[in-house]
Short mmCIF file of C-alpha atoms and ligand atoms in Angstrom, two decimals:
data_model
loop_
_atom_site.label_atom_id
_atom_site.label_comp_id
_atom_site.label_asym_id
_atom_site.label_seq_id
_atom_site.Cartn_x
_atom_site.Cartn_y
_atom_site.Cartn_z
CA MET A 1 45.90 182.10 74.12
CA SER A 2 47.87 185.07 73.24
CA GLY A 3 50.25 185.42 70.28
CA PRO A 4 53.58 187.40 70.80
CA GLN A 5 54.21 190.24 72.15
CA LYS A 6 55.11 192.86 69.75
CA PRO A 7 58.42 194.74 70.27
CA THR A 8 57.74 198.17 71.38
CA GLY A 9 59.62 200.39 69.03
CA PRO A 10 59.18 199.98 64.85
CA ILE A 11 61.38 197.28 63.70
CA ASN A 12 62.52 198.03 60.54
CA GLY A 13 65.55 196.03 59.79
CA HIS A 14 68.76 197.45 59.27
CA LEU A 15 67.48 201.47 58.82
CA GLY A 16 69.03 202.27 62.34
CA LYS A 17 72.02 201.40 64.40
CA ALA A 18 71.43 201.65 67.98
CA VAL A 19 73.18 204.69 69.75
CA GLN A 20 77.08 203.68 70.05
CA ALA A 21 78.20 203.22 73.43
CA SER A 22 82.07 204.12 73.99
CA ASP A 23 83.92 201.86 76.31
CA LEU A 24 86.43 203.25 79.00
CA ASP A 25 89.07 204.26 76.70
CA GLY A 26 86.87 205.99 74.18
CA ASN A 27 86.57 203.42 71.15
CA ASP A 28 82.73 203.00 69.87
CA LEU A 29 81.33 199.80 70.66
CA PRO A 30 77.97 198.08 70.26
CA PRO A 31 76.30 198.60 73.50
CA SER A 32 77.32 195.79 75.92
CA PRO A 33 75.00 193.55 77.44
CA ALA A 34 73.25 195.32 80.89
CA PRO A 35 75.80 194.83 83.75
CA SER A 36 74.42 191.80 85.51
CA SER A 37 72.30 192.80 88.65
CA PRO A 38 72.53 189.20 90.29
CA HIS A 39 71.28 190.20 93.99
CA PRO A 40 67.87 191.86 93.37
CA GLY A 41 66.51 189.96 96.85
CA ARG A 42 67.68 187.76 99.45
CA ARG A 43 70.96 185.57 98.72
CA TYR A 44 70.54 182.06 99.20
CA ASN A 45 72.94 179.44 99.93
CA ILE A 46 74.97 177.95 96.98
CA ALA A 47 73.12 174.94 96.58
CA THR A 48 69.85 176.86 96.00
CA GLU A 49 71.44 179.86 94.01
CA LEU A 50 72.76 177.08 91.58
CA VAL A 51 69.07 176.07 90.89
CA TYR A 52 67.37 179.42 91.10
CA THR A 53 66.98 181.51 88.20
CA GLU A 54 64.87 184.68 87.66
CA GLY A 55 63.79 184.66 84.27
CA HIS A 56 61.49 187.74 82.54
CA ASP A 57 60.35 184.90 79.61
CA GLN A 58 57.23 186.37 78.12
CA TYR A 59 55.82 183.00 78.16
CA GLY A 60 57.01 182.17 81.31
CA ALA A 61 59.26 179.62 80.22
CA SER A 62 60.98 177.65 82.76
CA SER A 63 64.38 176.80 80.68
CA THR A 64 65.93 180.01 79.18
CA PRO A 65 65.20 179.86 75.53
CA ILE A 66 68.12 179.52 73.16
CA TYR A 67 68.09 182.95 71.16
CA GLN A 68 69.58 181.21 67.97
CA SER A 69 69.98 184.70 66.31
CA ALA A 70 73.11 186.39 65.12
CA THR A 71 71.26 189.82 64.52
CA PHE A 72 68.72 191.70 66.29
CA TYR A 73 66.63 194.57 64.72
CA GLN A 74 67.00 198.05 65.73
CA ASN A 75 65.12 201.19 65.52
CA PRO A 76 65.18 203.54 62.80
CA ASN A 77 66.04 206.77 64.89
CA GLY A 78 68.83 204.67 66.13
CA GLY A 79 67.28 203.83 69.43
CA GLY A 80 68.89 200.75 70.88
CA ASN A 81 67.06 197.29 71.53
CA GLU A 82 69.18 195.62 74.59
CA TYR A 83 70.70 193.57 71.63
CA ASP A 84 71.79 194.08 68.14
CA TYR A 85 74.69 191.24 67.39
CA THR A 86 75.20 188.29 69.14
CA ARG A 87 79.19 188.62 69.26
CA SER A 88 78.29 191.71 71.14
CA GLY A 89 75.68 190.16 73.53
CA ASN A 90 73.01 187.45 73.34
CA PRO A 91 69.91 186.85 75.36
CA THR A 92 70.77 183.66 76.38
CA ARG A 93 74.30 184.61 77.10
CA THR A 94 73.23 187.30 79.69
CA GLN A 95 70.81 185.18 81.19
CA LEU A 96 74.22 182.66 81.69
CA GLU A 97 76.42 185.47 82.47
CA ARG A 98 74.17 187.03 85.53
CA HIS A 99 73.27 183.48 86.83
CA LEU A 100 77.29 182.99 87.16
CA ALA A 101 77.82 186.44 88.91
CA LYS A 102 75.35 185.34 91.34
CA ILE A 103 77.07 181.82 92.24
CA MET A 104 80.78 183.38 91.62
CA SER A 105 80.47 186.33 94.42
CA ALA A 106 80.78 188.45 91.16
CA THR A 107 79.03 191.72 90.17
CA ARG A 108 80.15 190.99 86.41
CA CYS A 109 80.47 187.49 84.67
CA LEU A 110 81.25 186.76 80.91
CA ALA A 111 81.04 183.74 78.83
CA VAL A 112 83.57 182.57 76.55
CA THR A 113 84.15 179.54 74.26
CA SER A 114 86.68 177.53 76.08
CA GLY A 115 88.88 178.08 79.66
CA MET A 116 91.80 178.67 77.32
CA GLY A 117 89.54 181.34 75.51
CA ALA A 118 89.05 183.02 78.77
CA LEU A 119 93.14 183.25 79.63
CA ASP A 120 93.40 184.43 76.37
CA VAL A 121 91.33 187.42 77.39
CA ILE A 122 92.70 187.95 80.73
CA THR A 123 96.26 187.59 78.99
CA ARG A 124 95.47 190.49 76.52
CA LEU A 125 95.54 192.81 79.73
CA LEU A 126 99.34 192.40 79.53
CA ARG A 127 101.61 194.66 77.59
CA PRO A 128 105.34 193.93 76.71
CA GLY A 129 107.92 193.94 79.05
CA ASP A 130 104.91 193.25 81.77
CA GLU A 131 106.16 190.57 84.43
CA VAL A 132 103.50 187.70 85.26
CA VAL A 133 104.36 185.63 88.56
CA THR A 134 103.08 182.02 88.38
CA GLY A 135 103.08 178.53 89.45
CA ASP A 136 105.24 176.00 88.35
CA ASP A 137 102.24 173.02 88.54
CA LEU A 138 100.02 174.99 85.62
CA TYR A 139 97.80 173.27 83.71
CA GLY A 140 99.41 172.41 80.41
CA GLY A 141 97.71 174.79 78.06
CA THR A 142 98.54 177.53 80.56
CA ASN A 143 101.81 176.86 80.45
CA ARG A 144 101.86 176.77 76.49
CA LEU A 145 99.78 180.17 76.24
CA LEU A 146 102.38 181.65 78.75
CA LYS A 147 105.34 180.54 76.43
CA PHE A 148 104.00 181.78 73.63
CA LEU A 149 103.27 185.17 75.35
CA ALA A 150 106.94 184.99 76.75
CA THR A 151 108.78 184.19 72.81
CA ASN A 152 106.30 186.41 70.93
CA ASN A 153 104.73 189.49 72.88
CA GLY A 154 107.77 189.96 75.38
CA ILE A 155 106.19 189.09 78.36
CA VAL A 156 108.16 188.07 81.15
CA VAL A 157 107.29 184.72 83.10
CA HIS A 158 108.34 183.90 86.51
CA HIS A 159 107.32 180.19 87.34
CA VAL A 160 107.88 179.60 90.98
CA ASP A 161 106.57 177.42 93.85
CA THR A 162 103.47 178.96 94.71
CA THR A 163 103.25 176.82 97.64
CA HIS A 164 106.18 178.49 99.30
CA PRO A 165 105.07 182.30 99.78
CA PRO A 166 109.09 183.67 100.12
CA ALA A 167 109.27 182.38 96.40
CA VAL A 168 106.58 184.33 95.29
CA HIS A 169 107.50 187.50 97.44
CA ARG A 170 111.22 187.09 96.09
CA VAL A 171 110.02 187.64 92.51
CA LEU A 172 107.12 190.19 92.91
CA SER A 173 108.08 193.87 92.26
CA SER A 174 106.46 196.82 90.70
CA LYS A 175 106.85 195.47 87.35
CA THR A 176 104.23 192.43 88.18
CA ALA A 177 100.98 193.05 86.19
CA MET A 178 99.75 189.84 86.90
CA LEU A 179 99.89 187.04 89.41
CA LEU A 180 98.36 184.22 87.86
CA LEU A 181 97.21 181.19 90.65
CA GLU A 182 95.78 177.96 90.50
CA SER A 183 94.66 175.83 93.54
CA PRO A 184 94.52 173.16 94.18
CA THR A 185 96.89 172.49 90.84
CA ASN A 186 96.65 169.72 88.71
CA PRO A 187 97.92 166.66 88.99
CA LEU A 188 100.37 167.60 91.95
CA ILE A 189 97.39 169.02 93.77
CA LYS A 190 99.56 171.73 95.54
CA ILE A 191 97.37 174.53 97.66
CA CYS A 192 98.18 177.88 97.99
CA ASP A 193 97.63 180.95 100.07
CA ILE A 194 95.18 182.76 97.74
CA ARG A 195 94.37 185.83 99.97
CA ASP A 196 98.43 186.26 101.23
CA LEU A 197 99.53 185.89 97.75
CA SER A 198 96.85 188.50 96.41
CA GLU A 199 97.93 190.87 99.19
CA ALA A 200 101.50 190.73 98.60
CA ALA A 201 100.81 191.18 94.96
CA HIS A 202 98.58 194.38 95.36
CA ALA A 203 101.44 195.29 97.91
CA ALA A 204 104.16 195.12 94.79
CA ASN A 205 102.56 196.81 92.37
CA PRO A 206 98.63 198.17 93.22
CA LYS A 207 97.85 197.67 89.89
CA CYS A 208 98.70 194.10 89.91
CA VAL A 209 95.86 191.99 88.73
CA VAL A 210 95.42 188.83 90.44
CA ALA A 211 94.13 186.20 88.07
CA VAL A 212 93.07 182.61 89.79
CA ASP A 213 92.02 179.50 87.77
CA ASN A 214 89.23 177.98 89.85
CA THR A 215 88.85 175.25 87.55
CA MET A 216 89.55 172.44 89.69
CA LEU A 217 86.83 173.40 92.77
CA SER A 218 84.27 175.37 91.02
CA PRO A 219 82.03 178.42 92.58
CA MET A 220 80.50 175.53 94.81
CA LEU A 221 83.82 174.82 96.73
CA GLN A 222 85.81 178.05 96.64
CA ASN A 223 85.26 181.72 95.32
CA PRO A 224 88.64 183.42 94.48
CA LEU A 225 87.11 186.54 94.56
CA ASP A 226 86.27 186.67 98.28
CA LEU A 227 89.85 185.71 99.01
CA GLY A 228 91.21 188.89 97.15
CA ALA A 229 91.72 188.02 93.91
CA ASP A 230 90.51 190.40 91.20
CA ILE A 231 89.45 188.19 88.50
CA SER A 232 88.36 184.76 88.80
CA TYR A 233 88.18 182.37 85.86
CA GLU A 234 87.29 178.67 85.19
CA SER A 235 87.23 176.09 82.47
CA ALA A 236 83.37 175.30 82.20
CA THR A 237 84.41 172.63 80.52
CA LYS A 238 84.99 170.88 83.36
CA TYR A 239 82.50 170.82 86.47
CA LEU A 240 80.29 173.69 85.64
CA SER A 241 78.65 171.95 82.49
CA GLY A 242 79.62 168.24 84.52
CA HIS A 243 78.98 166.21 81.31
CA HIS A 244 81.76 166.56 78.88
CA ASP A 245 79.40 168.27 76.08
CA VAL A 246 80.69 171.34 75.77
CA MET A 247 83.22 173.53 76.13
CA ALA A 248 83.30 176.92 77.76
CA GLY A 249 85.10 179.55 79.96
CA VAL A 250 83.89 182.00 82.41
CA LEU A 251 85.39 185.13 84.00
CA ALA A 252 84.29 186.52 87.02
CA VAL A 253 84.88 190.34 88.16
CA GLN A 254 83.86 192.35 91.09
CA ASP A 255 85.36 195.81 89.62
CA ALA A 256 83.35 197.17 86.72
CA GLY A 257 86.46 198.53 84.83
CA LEU A 258 88.31 195.65 84.60
CA GLY A 259 85.08 193.81 83.70
CA GLU A 260 84.60 196.62 80.74
CA LYS A 261 88.06 195.85 79.63
CA LEU A 262 87.72 192.17 79.34
CA TYR A 263 84.28 192.70 77.47
CA PHE A 264 86.10 194.88 75.18
CA SER A 265 88.69 191.81 74.32
CA ILE A 266 85.64 189.47 74.25
CA ASN A 267 84.01 191.36 71.88
CA SER A 268 86.73 192.44 69.64
CA THR A 269 87.67 188.92 69.15
CA GLY A 270 84.37 187.27 69.12
CA CYS A 271 84.99 184.50 71.65
CA GLY A 272 81.87 184.75 73.47
CA LEU A 273 79.82 181.81 73.90
CA SER A 274 77.12 180.92 71.26
CA PRO A 275 73.57 180.56 72.50
CA GLN A 276 73.50 177.09 72.50
CA ASP A 277 76.83 176.39 74.43
CA SER A 278 75.13 179.08 76.80
CA TRP A 279 72.04 177.17 77.26
CA LEU A 280 73.58 173.67 77.68
CA LEU A 281 76.05 175.43 80.38
CA LEU A 282 73.13 176.74 82.20
CA ARG A 283 71.16 173.34 82.39
CA GLY A 284 74.70 171.97 83.41
CA ILE A 285 74.73 174.40 86.31
CA LYS A 286 71.60 173.45 87.82
CA THR A 287 73.00 169.87 88.91
CA LEU A 288 76.44 171.14 89.84
CA GLY A 289 75.51 171.08 93.49
CA VAL A 290 74.74 167.15 93.76
CA ARG A 291 77.32 166.05 91.06
CA MET A 292 80.25 167.93 93.14
CA ASN A 293 78.85 166.32 96.29
CA GLN A 294 78.52 162.96 95.15
CA GLN A 295 81.70 163.41 93.42
CA GLN A 296 83.97 164.45 96.39
CA GLN A 297 82.16 161.70 98.85
CA ASN A 298 83.38 159.37 96.17
CA CYS A 299 86.76 160.79 95.77
CA GLN A 300 87.08 160.75 99.44
CA ARG A 301 86.27 156.76 99.76
CA VAL A 302 88.79 156.37 96.83
CA ALA A 303 91.95 158.70 98.38
CA GLU A 304 91.77 156.85 101.55
CA PHE A 305 91.20 153.20 99.98
CA LEU A 306 94.54 153.87 98.20
CA GLU A 307 96.26 155.56 100.98
CA THR A 308 95.48 152.73 103.17
CA HIS A 309 97.32 150.25 100.84
CA GLY A 310 100.37 152.15 100.81
CA PHE A 311 100.21 154.15 97.91
CA LYS A 312 101.57 158.24 98.05
CA VAL A 313 98.05 159.65 97.48
CA ARG A 314 97.94 163.71 96.94
CA TYR A 315 94.31 164.88 97.90
CA PRO A 316 93.55 167.64 100.26
CA GLY A 317 90.67 165.65 101.94
CA LEU A 318 93.46 163.64 103.34
CA LYS A 319 95.13 164.75 106.69
CA SER A 320 98.25 163.93 105.41
CA HIS A 321 97.97 166.64 102.77
CA PRO A 322 101.02 169.01 103.53
CA GLN A 323 98.63 172.08 102.98
CA TYR A 324 95.14 170.53 104.43
CA ASP A 325 94.83 173.50 107.10
CA LEU A 326 95.33 176.24 104.49
CA HIS A 327 93.46 174.46 102.08
CA TRP A 328 90.40 174.02 104.49
CA ARG A 329 90.64 177.51 105.45
CA GLN A 330 89.95 179.05 101.90
CA ALA A 331 87.54 176.17 100.31
CA ARG A 332 84.33 174.35 101.29
CA GLY A 333 85.51 170.58 99.64
CA ALA A 334 88.38 168.88 98.70
CA GLY A 335 87.32 168.49 94.86
CA ALA A 336 87.10 165.19 93.09
CA VAL A 337 90.65 165.43 91.55
CA LEU A 338 93.31 163.21 93.14
CA SER A 339 96.71 161.75 91.90
CA PHE A 340 99.00 158.80 93.06
CA SER A 341 102.03 157.10 92.23
CA THR A 342 103.14 153.74 92.18
CA GLY A 343 106.77 153.83 91.74
CA ASN A 344 107.21 152.23 88.54
CA THR A 345 105.59 153.53 84.80
CA ALA A 346 105.15 149.94 83.76
CA VAL A 347 103.22 149.60 86.97
CA SER A 348 101.31 152.31 85.99
CA GLU A 349 100.27 152.13 82.43
CA ARG A 350 99.10 148.21 83.06
CA ILE A 351 96.80 149.87 86.10
CA VAL A 352 95.51 152.55 83.46
CA GLY A 353 95.00 149.66 80.89
CA GLY A 354 93.47 147.60 83.40
CA VAL A 355 90.61 149.24 84.88
CA LYS A 356 87.19 149.09 83.22
CA ILE A 357 84.85 151.83 84.76
CA TRP A 358 87.52 154.03 84.81
CA ALA A 359 87.57 155.67 81.43
CA ILE A 360 90.86 156.91 80.00
CA SER A 361 90.43 160.30 79.03
CA VAL A 362 92.14 163.71 79.54
CA SER A 363 90.09 166.63 81.57
CA PHE A 364 87.88 165.85 84.53
CA GLY A 365 84.58 167.34 85.84
CA CYS A 366 82.55 164.56 84.00
CA VAL A 367 79.63 162.70 86.01
CA ASN A 368 81.68 159.22 85.09
CA SER A 369 84.92 158.56 86.22
CA LEU A 370 88.26 158.93 84.55
CA ILE A 371 91.64 157.96 84.77
CA SER A 372 94.84 159.27 83.12
CA MET A 373 98.56 159.36 83.25
CA PRO A 374 99.41 163.29 83.20
CA CYS A 375 102.97 163.13 81.64
CA ARG A 376 101.43 160.80 78.77
CA MET A 377 98.61 163.04 78.01
CA SER A 378 97.22 166.29 79.62
CA HIS A 379 101.06 167.30 80.18
CA ALA A 380 102.81 166.34 77.33
CA SER A 381 103.00 169.41 76.12
CA ILE A 382 105.54 170.51 78.82
CA ASP A 383 108.95 169.22 77.92
CA GLU A 384 110.47 166.37 79.70
CA ALA A 385 113.41 168.16 81.49
CA THR A 386 110.63 171.01 83.23
CA ARG A 387 108.32 167.85 84.02
CA LYS A 388 111.08 166.38 85.92
CA GLU A 389 112.43 169.57 87.52
CA ARG A 390 108.93 170.45 88.61
CA GLY A 391 108.31 166.83 90.33
CA LEU A 392 105.83 165.82 87.84
CA THR A 393 107.14 161.81 87.58
CA GLU A 394 106.03 159.47 84.75
CA ASP A 395 104.56 157.12 86.89
CA LEU A 396 101.72 159.33 88.03
CA ILE A 397 98.26 158.87 87.80
CA ARG A 398 95.51 160.87 88.26
CA LEU A 399 92.07 160.08 89.53
CA CYS A 400 89.20 162.25 88.36
CA VAL A 401 86.34 160.75 90.18
CA GLY A 402 82.75 160.58 88.95
CA ILE A 403 79.00 159.93 90.48
CA GLU A 404 79.19 156.04 90.29
CA ASP A 405 78.72 153.89 93.45
CA ALA A 406 81.71 153.94 94.84
CA ASP A 407 82.12 150.23 95.73
CA ASP A 408 82.15 149.48 92.21
CA LEU A 409 84.66 152.18 91.50
CA ILE A 410 86.77 150.95 94.23
CA ASP A 411 86.67 147.15 93.42
CA ASP A 412 87.63 148.16 89.63
CA LEU A 413 90.47 149.86 90.55
CA GLN A 414 91.60 147.00 93.12
CA ARG A 415 91.36 144.27 90.68
CA ALA A 416 93.50 146.69 88.24
CA LEU A 417 95.90 147.42 90.91
CA VAL A 418 96.47 143.75 91.42
CA GLN A 419 96.50 142.52 87.90
CA ALA A 420 99.24 145.29 87.47
CA GLY A 421 101.26 143.73 89.99
CA ALA A 422 100.93 147.20 91.96
CA VAL A 423 100.14 145.27 95.27
CA ASN A 424 101.51 142.48 97.30
CA VAL A 425 98.83 140.44 97.86
CA THR A 426 99.63 137.65 99.65
CA PRO A 427 97.47 136.37 102.15
CA GLY A 428 96.01 138.98 105.07
CA ASP A 429 98.27 141.53 102.89
CA PHE A 430 97.08 144.31 100.69
CA GLN A 431 99.80 147.02 100.22
CA ALA A 432 101.72 148.67 97.87
CA PHE A 433 105.23 147.42 96.74
CA SER A 434 107.89 150.16 97.88
CA ASN A 435 106.79 153.39 97.05
CA ASP A 436 109.65 155.37 97.68
CA ASN A 437 111.51 154.77 94.38
CA ASP A 438 109.86 157.94 92.55
CA ASN A 439 111.93 158.75 89.81
CA GLY A 440 109.30 157.39 87.45
CA ASN A 441 111.62 155.86 84.64
CA GLY A 442 110.04 152.81 84.46
CA GLU A 443 112.95 151.03 85.59
CA GLY A 444 112.96 152.02 89.22
CA SER A 445 111.53 148.93 91.25
CA SER A 446 113.76 145.90 90.94
CA ARG A 447 110.11 144.29 92.55
CA GLU A 448 108.85 141.23 90.47
CA HIS A 449 105.73 142.77 89.56
CA THR A 450 104.05 140.37 87.38
CA ALA A 451 104.02 136.73 89.61
CA ARG A 452 100.97 137.36 91.63
CA GLN A 453 98.99 138.93 88.78
CA THR A 454 96.03 136.82 89.14
CA GLN A 455 95.77 135.52 92.67
CA ILE A 456 92.60 137.34 93.49
C1 PLP B 1 90.71 172.32 81.43
C2 PLP B 1 91.31 173.35 81.78
C3 PLP B 1 91.90 174.82 81.55
C4 PLP B 1 91.31 175.06 80.09
O1 PLP B 1 89.98 174.91 79.72
P1 PLP B 1 89.75 174.45 78.15
O2 PLP B 1 88.01 174.61 78.47
O3 PLP B 1 89.91 173.26 77.94
O4 PLP B 1 89.87 175.61 77.38
C5 PLP B 1 92.51 175.63 82.14
N1 PLP B 1 92.76 175.39 83.20
C6 PLP B 1 92.43 174.39 84.04
C7 PLP B 1 92.93 174.03 85.42
C8 PLP B 1 91.92 173.29 83.35
O5 PLP B 1 91.79 172.00 83.86
#
């Protein structure tokens, strides 16, 4: 057995500091990790790329080692090793970032401590007076951060219905510094035309940065960079990790200059992902393919079950989705999140309280199935008036489908629907009660919802 390989240069602790590199703006910075070179050879299909990694470990470790070290020794003559300080770069994080670049159609990827951390890094590109054009059904945390920037940093934010291109075109101008998109949105599952809107934004202002939050689909099902976006980012807390045991965010770009600006913020604020979490995320990504396939197959079954029984279901896997064709032009799958309404908040509450397998939880992307009422949980930070204005009704239920057996998931849901009085269960009939009263105030339906509670 051979001993550990000695580093080539002398390692005299703190005697020297690596050669200082300058970033684009001429700031002195520690050397950044080597830019990703994700495609040294042949490019495989995504299911293969997710699993296949090229490492250069000295012992041939098949799992990337966790470099649990904050500092790295430098040469006394100022010659640099590739790493000096983990805030600036860490080998485990670099391995993750290169792997991500490969699967996100990027030349450079950056890993940070959460999805919101990723958006924070992106919005640091903005200056007071800059305008941001974005959707009206945003992730709650995104909404909150934009509101903070509008209140404190002089950023002007336009919320428009991004499913309606003229509404977007109307507010785009030479002052638009950023177009921020989500598709599909959560929980209303609205789809926007990423390619068309990116082109329009770049036409209005060639310097406009188009950023797309790709959390709902993951790189397995959609690549915003291939559709004209400048930045694709996502909460890796969701599908990329897949087990709700790590929080992380990732950013991907094709433009090296933009990548360097984002890296500057990450290094300046210290939000790079820790070695341990980078390792966990690398492990999660290996099973993204099988997880996502199973999750969206299950979700399709659940969506069809609910729709056949008369519920208004929002899911791009259903032909009834108003942007079905658009979605399938830009994505390779429908994902595993749907929402549906019952027309009555109290009934929705009873459904959520009645299921057993479906855990009540915010978030999504986990291997187990989750149920929630967005207005009570993930979207509670949006005030009631705004929620109402944007069509986020109080009775809305969101399902995030996991990898369990689809029959078990449907049985559990069916039992809860019956117990909650959401369906008419007279013999030969199993249909949702009138679903036309969508006001979501809990008083809408005059139906008797409790009478048949225990018939099945
Ligand atoms: C969860 C989520 C985020 C925020 O990510 P965190 O990792 O929780 O910070 C951003 N966008 C979407 C669409 C999300 O679902």
